[in-house]
Amino acid sequence: MDGFEICQPRFNSFVLPNAPLEMLAEGFRWCEGPVWFGDRAELLFSDLPNDRVMRWCEGAGLSTYRDHVGFENGHARDRQGRLLSCSHRLRRIARTELDGSVTTLADSYRGKRLNAPNDIVCKSDGTIWFSDPPYGIQTDYEGGKQDSELPANLYRFDPRDGSLTVAADDFDGPNGLCFSPDERLLYVAETGLQFAENPTRHIRVFDVAEDGRLSRPRIFHTIEPGMADGFRCDEEGNLWSSAGDGVHVIDPGGDLLGKIRTPATVSNLAFGGRNLSRLFLCVSHSLMAIYVNRRGVRLV
């Protein structure tokens, strides 16, 4: 099938030969952090270097959701449907309340400022997990140069008591993350040191205990070409990951099933649309989408 690379025969049932890759909008500097709002039938995503969050709606097209947002990168929704955001420049995670006001949830750990929160997810118990590499404070392009005060950690925030704990501290550069459908596994992208000659780059997976503790860290898969930045799971536990040549679909055992090829690097993606079977792609300077024959995990 044109536009797809079938690595294993079972991938044929994942994609639809009559559902082409669609261009939804273009002209951005670098797209990131897509999140679907099914109750509003709209996708929000960041035009990161332009310091704005965009809104795309079927039939209405593109508009600016808000600008001058502190260079927000990753987004998610909490279990009450509120928007969660990672800000590079403000070095925080924040929540947009239902009345539109913004609440800072965490911006420091043990008296030291966070680096530049990058990606974020919300577990069914309401806890919020986010990665905190220094990327956004190492250049002026995606946030602004500032001094790092903390290692690159993976954090768990509990809004019930406001506690912030380090979930894992052995990363060079933690990036995208998502839970398996049953939340027994947590996948985390390791994208390494930003300016290293040979940065460490792979997807790691952890076992998740009921109390939120992580154990048995191991390498799940290595994306080639490019790297895993953002990813999401479908209902069957397959991982749909960004890559240098498109989207790579990896089964729960870590085997590559196939690829959806795109004209440029994919940074992040999100399931949305009818039945969560439309895959929205942040493709470098463009927003694209494709219908697939799998459904994303329903989070809210």
PDB file of C-alpha atoms in Angstrom:
ATOM      1  CA  MET A   1       0.000   0.000   0.000  1.00  0.00           C
ATOM      2  CA  ASP A   2       1.334   3.366  -0.994  1.00  0.00           C
ATOM      3  CA  GLY A   3       2.410   5.493   1.959  1.00  0.00           C
ATOM      4  CA  PHE A   4       2.862   2.533   4.284  1.00  0.00           C
ATOM      5  CA  GLU A   5       5.709   0.171   5.007  1.00  0.00           C
ATOM      6  CA  ILE A   6       4.550  -3.294   6.016  1.00  0.00           C
ATOM      7  CA  CYS A   7       7.182  -4.891   8.233  1.00  0.00           C
ATOM      8  CA  GLN A   8       4.963  -7.741   9.433  1.00  0.00           C
ATOM      9  CA  PRO A   9       1.825  -9.028   7.630  1.00  0.00           C
ATOM     10  CA  ARG A  10      -0.473  -8.316  10.569  1.00  0.00           C
ATOM     11  CA  PHE A  11       0.155  -4.590  10.084  1.00  0.00           C
ATOM     12  CA  ASN A  12      -2.089  -4.780   7.008  1.00  0.00           C
ATOM     13  CA  SER A  13      -5.123  -4.711   9.292  1.00  0.00           C
ATOM     14  CA  PHE A  14      -3.907  -1.578  11.100  1.00  0.00           C
ATOM     15  CA  VAL A  15      -4.064   0.760   8.102  1.00  0.00           C
ATOM     16  CA  LEU A  16      -6.654   1.575   5.469  1.00  0.00           C
ATOM     17  CA  PRO A  17      -5.677   1.699   1.774  1.00  0.00           C
ATOM     18  CA  ASN A  18      -8.421   4.239   0.997  1.00  0.00           C
ATOM     19  CA  ALA A  19      -7.587   6.574   3.920  1.00  0.00           C
ATOM     20  CA  PRO A  20      -4.774   8.861   2.750  1.00  0.00           C
ATOM     21  CA  LEU A  21      -2.528  11.089   4.804  1.00  0.00           C
ATOM     22  CA  GLU A  22      -4.206  14.515   4.916  1.00  0.00           C
ATOM     23  CA  MET A  23      -2.692  17.960   5.289  1.00  0.00           C
ATOM     24  CA  LEU A  24      -4.740  19.951   7.816  1.00  0.00           C
ATOM     25  CA  ALA A  25      -2.596  23.059   8.333  1.00  0.00           C
ATOM     26  CA  GLU A  26       0.943  24.252   7.707  1.00  0.00           C
ATOM     27  CA  GLY A  27       3.277  27.202   8.123  1.00  0.00           C
ATOM     28  CA  PHE A  28       4.365  26.584  11.709  1.00  0.00           C
ATOM     29  CA  ARG A  29       7.916  26.601  13.039  1.00  0.00           C
ATOM     30  CA  TRP A  30       7.737  23.301  14.950  1.00  0.00           C
ATOM     31  CA  CYS A  31       4.565  21.505  16.018  1.00  0.00           C
ATOM     32  CA  GLU A  32       4.305  19.670  19.328  1.00  0.00           C
ATOM     33  CA  GLY A  33       2.014  18.481  22.103  1.00  0.00           C
ATOM     34  CA  PRO A  34      -1.237  17.487  20.334  1.00  0.00           C
ATOM     35  CA  VAL A  35      -4.212  16.721  22.590  1.00  0.00           C
ATOM     36  CA  TRP A  36      -7.757  15.833  21.501  1.00  0.00           C
ATOM     37  CA  PHE A  37     -10.877  17.350  23.093  1.00  0.00           C
ATOM     38  CA  GLY A  38     -13.678  15.044  21.984  1.00  0.00           C
ATOM     39  CA  ASP A  39     -16.367  17.014  23.797  1.00  0.00           C
ATOM     40  CA  ARG A  40     -15.436  20.047  21.701  1.00  0.00           C
ATOM     41  CA  ALA A  41     -14.383  18.109  18.569  1.00  0.00           C
ATOM     42  CA  GLU A  42     -11.100  19.982  18.428  1.00  0.00           C
ATOM     43  CA  LEU A  43      -7.370  19.387  18.604  1.00  0.00           C
ATOM     44  CA  LEU A  44      -5.005  21.653  20.494  1.00  0.00           C
ATOM     45  CA  PHE A  45      -1.281  21.657  19.715  1.00  0.00           C
ATOM     46  CA  SER A  46       1.748  23.867  20.219  1.00  0.00           C
ATOM     47  CA  ASP A  47       3.546  25.932  17.610  1.00  0.00           C
ATOM     48  CA  LEU A  48       6.449  25.863  20.013  1.00  0.00           C
ATOM     49  CA  PRO A  49       9.029  28.384  18.694  1.00  0.00           C
ATOM     50  CA  ASN A  50       6.210  30.852  17.939  1.00  0.00           C
ATOM     51  CA  ASP A  51       5.073  30.616  21.589  1.00  0.00           C
ATOM     52  CA  ARG A  52       1.445  29.856  20.865  1.00  0.00           C
ATOM     53  CA  VAL A  53      -1.101  27.064  21.201  1.00  0.00           C
ATOM     54  CA  MET A  54      -3.230  26.407  18.137  1.00  0.00           C
ATOM     55  CA  ARG A  55      -6.735  24.991  17.765  1.00  0.00           C
ATOM     56  CA  TRP A  56      -7.930  22.888  14.853  1.00  0.00           C
ATOM     57  CA  CYS A  57     -11.619  22.033  14.397  1.00  0.00           C
ATOM     58  CA  GLU A  58     -13.225  19.953  11.657  1.00  0.00           C
ATOM     59  CA  GLY A  59     -15.155  22.311   9.403  1.00  0.00           C
ATOM     60  CA  ALA A  60     -13.873  25.460  11.106  1.00  0.00           C
ATOM     61  CA  GLY A  61     -10.175  24.979  10.427  1.00  0.00           C
ATOM     62  CA  LEU A  62      -7.324  26.616  12.287  1.00  0.00           C
ATOM     63  CA  SER A  63      -7.274  29.368  14.907  1.00  0.00           C
ATOM     64  CA  THR A  64      -5.035  30.530  17.734  1.00  0.00           C
ATOM     65  CA  TYR A  65      -6.162  29.152  21.088  1.00  0.00           C
ATOM     66  CA  ARG A  66      -3.788  31.406  23.026  1.00  0.00           C
ATOM     67  CA  ASP A  67      -0.371  32.965  22.571  1.00  0.00           C
ATOM     68  CA  HIS A  68       2.495  34.160  24.783  1.00  0.00           C
ATOM     69  CA  VAL A  69       2.114  30.972  26.809  1.00  0.00           C
ATOM     70  CA  GLY A  70       5.677  30.555  28.049  1.00  0.00           C
ATOM     71  CA  PHE A  71       6.673  28.233  25.197  1.00  0.00           C
ATOM     72  CA  GLU A  72       4.372  25.335  26.048  1.00  0.00           C
ATOM     73  CA  ASN A  73       5.356  21.939  24.701  1.00  0.00           C
ATOM     74  CA  GLY A  74       3.479  18.817  25.837  1.00  0.00           C
ATOM     75  CA  HIS A  75      -0.227  18.772  26.697  1.00  0.00           C
ATOM     76  CA  ALA A  76      -2.702  16.306  28.149  1.00  0.00           C
ATOM     77  CA  ARG A  77      -6.105  16.279  29.856  1.00  0.00           C
ATOM     78  CA  ASP A  78      -6.727  15.402  33.461  1.00  0.00           C
ATOM     79  CA  ARG A  79      -9.603  13.171  34.590  1.00  0.00           C
ATOM     80  CA  GLN A  80     -11.913  16.184  34.882  1.00  0.00           C
ATOM     81  CA  GLY A  81     -11.193  17.134  31.276  1.00  0.00           C
ATOM     82  CA  ARG A  82      -8.961  20.110  32.067  1.00  0.00           C
ATOM     83  CA  LEU A  83      -5.941  20.978  29.956  1.00  0.00           C
ATOM     84  CA  LEU A  84      -2.516  20.182  31.411  1.00  0.00           C
ATOM     85  CA  SER A  85       0.489  21.970  29.909  1.00  0.00           C
ATOM     86  CA  CYS A  86       4.289  21.923  30.105  1.00  0.00           C
ATOM     87  CA  SER A  87       5.965  25.338  29.860  1.00  0.00           C
ATOM     88  CA  HIS A  88       9.610  25.655  28.895  1.00  0.00           C
ATOM     89  CA  ARG A  89      10.161  29.309  29.714  1.00  0.00           C
ATOM     90  CA  LEU A  90       8.078  29.330  32.906  1.00  0.00           C
ATOM     91  CA  ARG A  91       9.605  25.970  33.892  1.00  0.00           C
ATOM     92  CA  ARG A  92       6.353  24.583  35.199  1.00  0.00           C
ATOM     93  CA  ILE A  93       3.390  22.327  34.654  1.00  0.00           C
ATOM     94  CA  ALA A  94       0.060  24.113  34.740  1.00  0.00           C
ATOM     95  CA  ARG A  95      -3.660  23.376  34.539  1.00  0.00           C
ATOM     96  CA  THR A  96      -6.234  25.404  32.649  1.00  0.00           C
ATOM     97  CA  GLU A  97      -9.362  25.505  34.783  1.00  0.00           C
ATOM     98  CA  LEU A  98     -12.839  25.194  33.320  1.00  0.00           C
ATOM     99  CA  ASP A  99     -13.296  28.976  33.653  1.00  0.00           C
ATOM    100  CA  GLY A 100     -10.136  29.583  31.592  1.00  0.00           C
ATOM    101  CA  SER A 101      -7.846  30.623  34.430  1.00  0.00           C
ATOM    102  CA  VAL A 102      -4.440  28.944  34.701  1.00  0.00           C
ATOM    103  CA  THR A 103      -3.105  27.301  37.874  1.00  0.00           C
ATOM    104  CA  THR A 104       0.562  26.450  38.379  1.00  0.00           C
ATOM    105  CA  LEU A 105       0.776  22.886  39.696  1.00  0.00           C
ATOM    106  CA  ALA A 106       4.543  22.506  40.069  1.00  0.00           C
ATOM    107  CA  ASP A 107       7.546  24.656  39.190  1.00  0.00           C
ATOM    108  CA  SER A 108      10.195  23.502  41.663  1.00  0.00           C
ATOM    109  CA  TYR A 109      11.476  20.477  43.508  1.00  0.00           C
ATOM    110  CA  ARG A 110      13.044  20.817  46.981  1.00  0.00           C
ATOM    111  CA  GLY A 111      13.584  24.519  46.493  1.00  0.00           C
ATOM    112  CA  LYS A 112      15.163  24.304  43.031  1.00  0.00           C
ATOM    113  CA  ARG A 113      13.464  25.257  39.792  1.00  0.00           C
ATOM    114  CA  LEU A 114      12.428  22.578  37.340  1.00  0.00           C
ATOM    115  CA  ASN A 115      14.277  22.493  34.033  1.00  0.00           C
ATOM    116  CA  ALA A 116      11.817  22.693  31.131  1.00  0.00           C
ATOM    117  CA  PRO A 117       8.907  20.239  31.491  1.00  0.00           C
ATOM    118  CA  ASN A 118       8.453  18.520  28.174  1.00  0.00           C
ATOM    119  CA  ASP A 119       5.685  15.909  28.027  1.00  0.00           C
ATOM    120  CA  ILE A 120       2.857  15.020  30.381  1.00  0.00           C
ATOM    121  CA  VAL A 121       0.235  12.317  31.018  1.00  0.00           C
ATOM    122  CA  CYS A 122      -2.475  11.754  33.619  1.00  0.00           C
ATOM    123  CA  LYS A 123      -3.103   8.357  35.218  1.00  0.00           C
ATOM    124  CA  SER A 124      -6.607   7.152  36.116  1.00  0.00           C
ATOM    125  CA  ASP A 125      -5.954   7.854  39.816  1.00  0.00           C
ATOM    126  CA  GLY A 126      -5.477  11.539  38.943  1.00  0.00           C
ATOM    127  CA  THR A 127      -1.703  11.599  39.363  1.00  0.00           C
ATOM    128  CA  ILE A 128       0.176  13.626  36.769  1.00  0.00           C
ATOM    129  CA  TRP A 129       3.455  12.366  35.322  1.00  0.00           C
ATOM    130  CA  PHE A 130       5.862  14.533  33.362  1.00  0.00           C
ATOM    131  CA  SER A 131       9.385  14.550  31.947  1.00  0.00           C
ATOM    132  CA  ASP A 132      11.788  17.375  32.749  1.00  0.00           C
ATOM    133  CA  PRO A 133      14.823  17.496  30.422  1.00  0.00           C
ATOM    134  CA  PRO A 134      16.797  20.733  30.030  1.00  0.00           C
ATOM    135  CA  TYR A 135      16.140  21.119  26.294  1.00  0.00           C
ATOM    136  CA  GLY A 136      13.865  24.155  26.551  1.00  0.00           C
ATOM    137  CA  ILE A 137      16.376  26.196  28.550  1.00  0.00           C
ATOM    138  CA  GLN A 138      19.423  25.312  26.456  1.00  0.00           C
ATOM    139  CA  THR A 139      18.474  27.481  23.460  1.00  0.00           C
ATOM    140  CA  ASP A 140      16.514  30.649  22.767  1.00  0.00           C
ATOM    141  CA  TYR A 141      14.474  28.925  20.037  1.00  0.00           C
ATOM    142  CA  GLU A 142      12.111  26.918  22.261  1.00  0.00           C
ATOM    143  CA  GLY A 143      12.048  28.812  25.524  1.00  0.00           C
ATOM    144  CA  GLY A 144      15.138  30.847  26.336  1.00  0.00           C
ATOM    145  CA  LYS A 145      18.558  30.096  27.797  1.00  0.00           C
ATOM    146  CA  GLN A 146      18.557  29.672  31.565  1.00  0.00           C
ATOM    147  CA  ASP A 147      20.660  27.777  34.071  1.00  0.00           C
ATOM    148  CA  SER A 148      19.678  24.242  34.976  1.00  0.00           C
ATOM    149  CA  GLU A 149      19.265  23.595  38.704  1.00  0.00           C
ATOM    150  CA  LEU A 150      18.159  19.952  38.720  1.00  0.00           C
ATOM    151  CA  PRO A 151      18.994  16.690  36.956  1.00  0.00           C
ATOM    152  CA  ALA A 152      16.796  15.528  34.082  1.00  0.00           C
ATOM    153  CA  ASN A 153      14.140  13.614  36.027  1.00  0.00           C
ATOM    154  CA  LEU A 154      10.807  11.950  35.496  1.00  0.00           C
ATOM    155  CA  TYR A 155       8.272  13.256  38.047  1.00  0.00           C
ATOM    156  CA  ARG A 156       4.955  12.219  39.572  1.00  0.00           C
ATOM    157  CA  PHE A 157       2.661  14.973  40.860  1.00  0.00           C
ATOM    158  CA  ASP A 158      -0.342  14.197  43.058  1.00  0.00           C
ATOM    159  CA  PRO A 159      -2.922  17.018  42.916  1.00  0.00           C
ATOM    160  CA  ARG A 160      -4.716  15.593  45.947  1.00  0.00           C
ATOM    161  CA  ASP A 161      -1.965  16.704  48.329  1.00  0.00           C
ATOM    162  CA  GLY A 162       0.314  18.750  46.047  1.00  0.00           C
ATOM    163  CA  SER A 163       3.233  16.349  46.461  1.00  0.00           C
ATOM    164  CA  LEU A 164       5.931  16.091  43.809  1.00  0.00           C
ATOM    165  CA  THR A 165       8.199  13.036  43.761  1.00  0.00           C
ATOM    166  CA  VAL A 166      10.948  11.789  41.460  1.00  0.00           C
ATOM    167  CA  ALA A 167       9.659   8.677  39.705  1.00  0.00           C
ATOM    168  CA  ALA A 168      12.949   7.960  37.901  1.00  0.00           C
ATOM    169  CA  ASP A 169      16.273   9.776  37.917  1.00  0.00           C
ATOM    170  CA  ASP A 170      18.508   7.774  35.579  1.00  0.00           C
ATOM    171  CA  PHE A 171      17.824   9.585  32.298  1.00  0.00           C
ATOM    172  CA  ASP A 172      20.022  11.847  30.191  1.00  0.00           C
ATOM    173  CA  GLY A 173      16.939  13.381  28.599  1.00  0.00           C
ATOM    174  CA  PRO A 174      13.490  11.974  29.365  1.00  0.00           C
ATOM    175  CA  ASN A 175      10.975  12.992  26.735  1.00  0.00           C
ATOM    176  CA  GLY A 176       7.642  11.532  25.591  1.00  0.00           C
ATOM    177  CA  LEU A 177       5.689   9.200  27.847  1.00  0.00           C
ATOM    178  CA  CYS A 178       2.487   7.186  27.934  1.00  0.00           C
ATOM    179  CA  PHE A 179       0.865   4.397  29.923  1.00  0.00           C
ATOM    180  CA  SER A 180      -0.225   1.053  28.539  1.00  0.00           C
ATOM    181  CA  PRO A 181      -4.026   0.615  28.418  1.00  0.00           C
ATOM    182  CA  ASP A 182      -4.066  -1.209  31.786  1.00  0.00           C
ATOM    183  CA  GLU A 183      -1.555   1.295  33.272  1.00  0.00           C
ATOM    184  CA  ARG A 184       0.737  -1.515  34.378  1.00  0.00           C
ATOM    185  CA  LEU A 185       3.478  -0.232  32.094  1.00  0.00           C
ATOM    186  CA  LEU A 186       4.927   3.229  31.539  1.00  0.00           C
ATOM    187  CA  TYR A 187       6.789   3.955  28.313  1.00  0.00           C
ATOM    188  CA  VAL A 188       9.324   6.807  28.353  1.00  0.00           C
ATOM    189  CA  ALA A 189      11.442   8.149  25.499  1.00  0.00           C
ATOM    190  CA  GLU A 190      15.125   8.656  26.269  1.00  0.00           C
ATOM    191  CA  THR A 191      16.404  11.233  23.771  1.00  0.00           C
ATOM    192  CA  GLY A 192      19.770  11.856  25.396  1.00  0.00           C
ATOM    193  CA  LEU A 193      21.928  14.924  25.731  1.00  0.00           C
ATOM    194  CA  GLN A 194      20.866  17.537  23.198  1.00  0.00           C
ATOM    195  CA  PHE A 195      24.275  18.403  21.760  1.00  0.00           C
ATOM    196  CA  ALA A 196      26.048  15.087  22.305  1.00  0.00           C
ATOM    197  CA  GLU A 197      27.808  13.505  19.328  1.00  0.00           C
ATOM    198  CA  ASN A 198      26.118  10.149  19.960  1.00  0.00           C
ATOM    199  CA  PRO A 199      23.172  10.729  22.304  1.00  0.00           C
ATOM    200  CA  THR A 200      21.486   7.786  23.986  1.00  0.00           C
ATOM    201  CA  ARG A 201      18.149   7.306  22.225  1.00  0.00           C
ATOM    202  CA  HIS A 202      15.600   4.558  22.802  1.00  0.00           C
ATOM    203  CA  ILE A 203      12.218   3.853  24.355  1.00  0.00           C
ATOM    204  CA  ARG A 204      12.308   2.510  27.881  1.00  0.00           C
ATOM    205  CA  VAL A 205       9.510   0.726  29.714  1.00  0.00           C
ATOM    206  CA  PHE A 206       8.848   0.404  33.447  1.00  0.00           C
ATOM    207  CA  ASP A 207       6.519  -1.761  35.494  1.00  0.00           C
ATOM    208  CA  VAL A 208       4.079   0.406  37.476  1.00  0.00           C
ATOM    209  CA  ALA A 209       2.948  -0.683  40.954  1.00  0.00           C
ATOM    210  CA  GLU A 210      -0.456   0.254  42.348  1.00  0.00           C
ATOM    211  CA  ASP A 211       1.186   2.857  44.597  1.00  0.00           C
ATOM    212  CA  GLY A 212       2.916   4.453  41.598  1.00  0.00           C
ATOM    213  CA  ARG A 213       6.403   3.087  42.153  1.00  0.00           C
ATOM    214  CA  LEU A 214       8.350   2.149  39.031  1.00  0.00           C
ATOM    215  CA  SER A 215      10.476  -0.971  38.711  1.00  0.00           C
ATOM    216  CA  ARG A 216      12.285  -3.181  36.190  1.00  0.00           C
ATOM    217  CA  PRO A 217      13.448  -0.454  33.782  1.00  0.00           C
ATOM    218  CA  ARG A 218      14.425  -1.925  30.425  1.00  0.00           C
ATOM    219  CA  ILE A 219      14.893  -0.943  26.799  1.00  0.00           C
ATOM    220  CA  PHE A 220      11.685  -1.570  24.867  1.00  0.00           C
ATOM    221  CA  HIS A 221      12.595  -0.461  21.340  1.00  0.00           C
ATOM    222  CA  THR A 222      14.989   1.774  19.418  1.00  0.00           C
ATOM    223  CA  ILE A 223      13.550   3.932  16.639  1.00  0.00           C
ATOM    224  CA  GLU A 224      15.489   4.205  13.377  1.00  0.00           C
ATOM    225  CA  PRO A 225      15.765   6.567  11.596  1.00  0.00           C
ATOM    226  CA  GLY A 226      15.454   9.500  13.942  1.00  0.00           C
ATOM    227  CA  MET A 227      14.213   8.978  17.463  1.00  0.00           C
ATOM    228  CA  ALA A 228      11.092   8.495  19.537  1.00  0.00           C
ATOM    229  CA  ASP A 229       9.826  11.855  20.752  1.00  0.00           C
ATOM    230  CA  GLY A 230       6.096  11.490  21.469  1.00  0.00           C
ATOM    231  CA  PHE A 231       3.910   8.378  21.292  1.00  0.00           C
ATOM    232  CA  ARG A 232       0.527   6.909  22.223  1.00  0.00           C
ATOM    233  CA  CYS A 233      -0.928   3.436  22.778  1.00  0.00           C
ATOM    234  CA  ASP A 234      -3.946   1.965  21.048  1.00  0.00           C
ATOM    235  CA  GLU A 235      -6.534  -0.167  22.838  1.00  0.00           C
ATOM    236  CA  GLU A 236      -4.548  -3.344  22.154  1.00  0.00           C
ATOM    237  CA  GLY A 237      -1.362  -1.964  23.701  1.00  0.00           C
ATOM    238  CA  ASN A 238       0.510  -1.289  20.462  1.00  0.00           C
ATOM    239  CA  LEU A 239       2.728   1.792  20.614  1.00  0.00           C
ATOM    240  CA  TRP A 240       2.415   4.393  17.836  1.00  0.00           C
ATOM    241  CA  SER A 241       5.630   6.392  17.927  1.00  0.00           C
ATOM    242  CA  SER A 242       7.029   9.442  16.194  1.00  0.00           C
ATOM    243  CA  ALA A 243      10.115   8.838  14.056  1.00  0.00           C
ATOM    244  CA  GLY A 244      12.366  10.490  11.518  1.00  0.00           C
ATOM    245  CA  ASP A 245      10.449   9.016   8.573  1.00  0.00           C
ATOM    246  CA  GLY A 246       6.911   8.993   9.946  1.00  0.00           C
ATOM    247  CA  VAL A 247       5.047   6.900  12.507  1.00  0.00           C
ATOM    248  CA  HIS A 248       6.356   3.505  13.658  1.00  0.00           C
ATOM    249  CA  VAL A 249       3.901   1.010  15.131  1.00  0.00           C
ATOM    250  CA  ILE A 250       5.419  -1.366  17.688  1.00  0.00           C
ATOM    251  CA  ASP A 251       3.649  -4.294  19.310  1.00  0.00           C
ATOM    252  CA  PRO A 252       3.679  -4.900  23.099  1.00  0.00           C
ATOM    253  CA  GLY A 253       6.643  -7.255  22.658  1.00  0.00           C
ATOM    254  CA  GLY A 254       8.776  -4.506  21.140  1.00  0.00           C
ATOM    255  CA  ASP A 255       8.591  -5.687  17.505  1.00  0.00           C
ATOM    256  CA  LEU A 256       8.154  -3.182  14.679  1.00  0.00           C
ATOM    257  CA  LEU A 257       4.950  -3.961  12.770  1.00  0.00           C
ATOM    258  CA  GLY A 258       5.003  -1.224  10.175  1.00  0.00           C
ATOM    259  CA  LYS A 259       5.295   2.455   9.345  1.00  0.00           C
ATOM    260  CA  ILE A 260       3.144   5.307   8.135  1.00  0.00           C
ATOM    261  CA  ARG A 261       5.502   7.373   6.008  1.00  0.00           C
ATOM    262  CA  THR A 262       5.390  11.175   6.154  1.00  0.00           C
ATOM    263  CA  PRO A 263       7.233  13.873   4.176  1.00  0.00           C
ATOM    264  CA  ALA A 264       9.108  15.131   7.244  1.00  0.00           C
ATOM    265  CA  THR A 265       9.983  14.200  10.827  1.00  0.00           C
ATOM    266  CA  VAL A 266       7.092  13.490  13.175  1.00  0.00           C
ATOM    267  CA  SER A 267       7.544  15.017  16.618  1.00  0.00           C
ATOM    268  CA  ASN A 268       4.354  13.882  18.315  1.00  0.00           C
ATOM    269  CA  LEU A 269       0.905  12.438  17.715  1.00  0.00           C
ATOM    270  CA  ALA A 270      -2.514  11.877  19.259  1.00  0.00           C
ATOM    271  CA  PHE A 271      -5.560   9.743  18.600  1.00  0.00           C
ATOM    272  CA  GLY A 272      -8.800  11.657  18.142  1.00  0.00           C
ATOM    273  CA  GLY A 273     -11.826  12.123  15.956  1.00  0.00           C
ATOM    274  CA  ARG A 274     -14.670   9.660  15.618  1.00  0.00           C
ATOM    275  CA  ASN A 275     -14.047   6.619  17.836  1.00  0.00           C
ATOM    276  CA  LEU A 276     -10.475   7.825  18.473  1.00  0.00           C
ATOM    277  CA  SER A 277      -9.451   6.210  15.199  1.00  0.00           C
ATOM    278  CA  ARG A 278      -8.035   9.310  13.529  1.00  0.00           C
ATOM    279  CA  LEU A 279      -4.329   9.822  14.126  1.00  0.00           C
ATOM    280  CA  PHE A 280      -3.259  13.484  14.302  1.00  0.00           C
ATOM    281  CA  LEU A 281       0.409  14.054  13.493  1.00  0.00           C
ATOM    282  CA  CYS A 282       2.707  16.955  14.260  1.00  0.00           C
ATOM    283  CA  VAL A 283       4.930  16.703  11.180  1.00  0.00           C
ATOM    284  CA  SER A 284       7.683  19.262  11.591  1.00  0.00           C
ATOM    285  CA  HIS A 285       6.066  22.490  10.271  1.00  0.00           C
ATOM    286  CA  SER A 286       2.667  20.938   9.511  1.00  0.00           C
ATOM    287  CA  LEU A 287      -0.365  19.326  11.100  1.00  0.00           C
ATOM    288  CA  MET A 288      -1.483  16.159   9.331  1.00  0.00           C
ATOM    289  CA  ALA A 289      -3.959  13.350  10.021  1.00  0.00           C
ATOM    290  CA  ILE A 290      -4.826   9.868   8.858  1.00  0.00           C
ATOM    291  CA  TYR A 291      -7.620   7.455   9.702  1.00  0.00           C
ATOM    292  CA  VAL A 292      -6.381   4.076  10.937  1.00  0.00           C
ATOM    293  CA  ASN A 293      -8.018   0.774  11.827  1.00  0.00           C
ATOM    294  CA  ARG A 294      -7.172   0.908  15.516  1.00  0.00           C
ATOM    295  CA  ARG A 295      -8.556   3.063  18.343  1.00  0.00           C
ATOM    296  CA  GLY A 296      -6.558   5.066  20.815  1.00  0.00           C
ATOM    297  CA  VAL A 297      -6.952   4.558  24.548  1.00  0.00           C
ATOM    298  CA  ARG A 298      -9.833   6.636  25.911  1.00  0.00           C
ATOM    299  CA  LEU A 299      -8.371   8.708  28.748  1.00  0.00           C
ATOM    300  CA  VAL A 300     -11.270  10.954  29.824  1.00  0.00           C
TER     301      VAL A 300
END
